[in-house]
């Protein structure tokens, strides 16, 4: 089975709230299984 990994890299600029939003979007909109 294929798993999708979303790359959020340093796009969160070290801010936890932005990181959480990126992970949420990756999971719900992009249907990613993991984020890194």
mmCIF file of C-alpha atoms in Angstrom:
data_model
loop_
_atom_site.group_PDB
_atom_site.id
_atom_site.type_symbol
_atom_site.label_atom_id
_atom_site.label_comp_id
_atom_site.label_asym_id
_atom_site.label_seq_id
_atom_site.Cartn_x
_atom_site.Cartn_y
_atom_site.Cartn_z
ATOM 1 C CA UNK A 1 0.000 0.000 0.000
ATOM 2 C CA UNK A 2 1.265 3.499 -0.858
ATOM 3 C CA UNK A 3 1.603 6.102 1.899
ATOM 4 C CA UNK A 4 1.702 9.856 1.169
ATOM 5 C CA UNK A 5 4.236 11.948 3.097
ATOM 6 C CA UNK A 6 3.731 15.733 3.072
ATOM 7 C CA UNK A 7 6.928 17.793 3.190
ATOM 8 C CA UNK A 8 6.363 20.916 5.288
ATOM 9 C CA UNK A 9 10.105 21.556 5.680
ATOM 10 C CA UNK A 10 10.867 24.922 7.238
ATOM 11 C CA UNK A 11 7.730 26.565 5.821
ATOM 12 C CA UNK A 12 6.463 26.951 9.394
ATOM 13 C CA UNK A 13 9.323 29.404 10.163
ATOM 14 C CA UNK A 14 9.746 27.834 13.615
ATOM 15 C CA UNK A 15 6.189 28.709 14.692
ATOM 16 C CA UNK A 16 4.209 25.843 16.204
ATOM 17 C CA UNK A 17 0.780 27.233 15.212
ATOM 18 C CA UNK A 18 1.799 27.469 11.549
ATOM 19 C CA UNK A 19 3.258 23.941 11.704
ATOM 20 C CA UNK A 20 -0.017 22.604 13.140
ATOM 21 C CA UNK A 21 -2.008 24.329 10.383
ATOM 22 C CA UNK A 22 0.271 22.914 7.667
ATOM 23 C CA UNK A 23 -0.094 19.420 9.126
ATOM 24 C CA UNK A 24 -3.874 19.805 9.322
ATOM 25 C CA UNK A 25 -4.124 20.946 5.705
ATOM 26 C CA UNK A 26 -1.831 18.135 4.562
ATOM 27 C CA UNK A 27 -3.950 15.574 6.388
ATOM 28 C CA UNK A 28 -7.427 16.823 5.512
ATOM 29 C CA UNK A 29 -7.078 18.543 2.133
ATOM 30 C CA UNK A 30 -4.200 16.569 0.604
ATOM 31 C CA UNK A 31 -5.072 13.274 2.335
ATOM 32 C CA UNK A 32 -1.437 12.836 3.453
ATOM 33 C CA UNK A 33 -0.716 9.974 5.826
ATOM 34 C CA UNK A 34 2.341 11.636 7.401
ATOM 35 C CA UNK A 35 4.016 15.050 7.513
ATOM 36 C CA UNK A 36 7.696 15.771 7.955
#
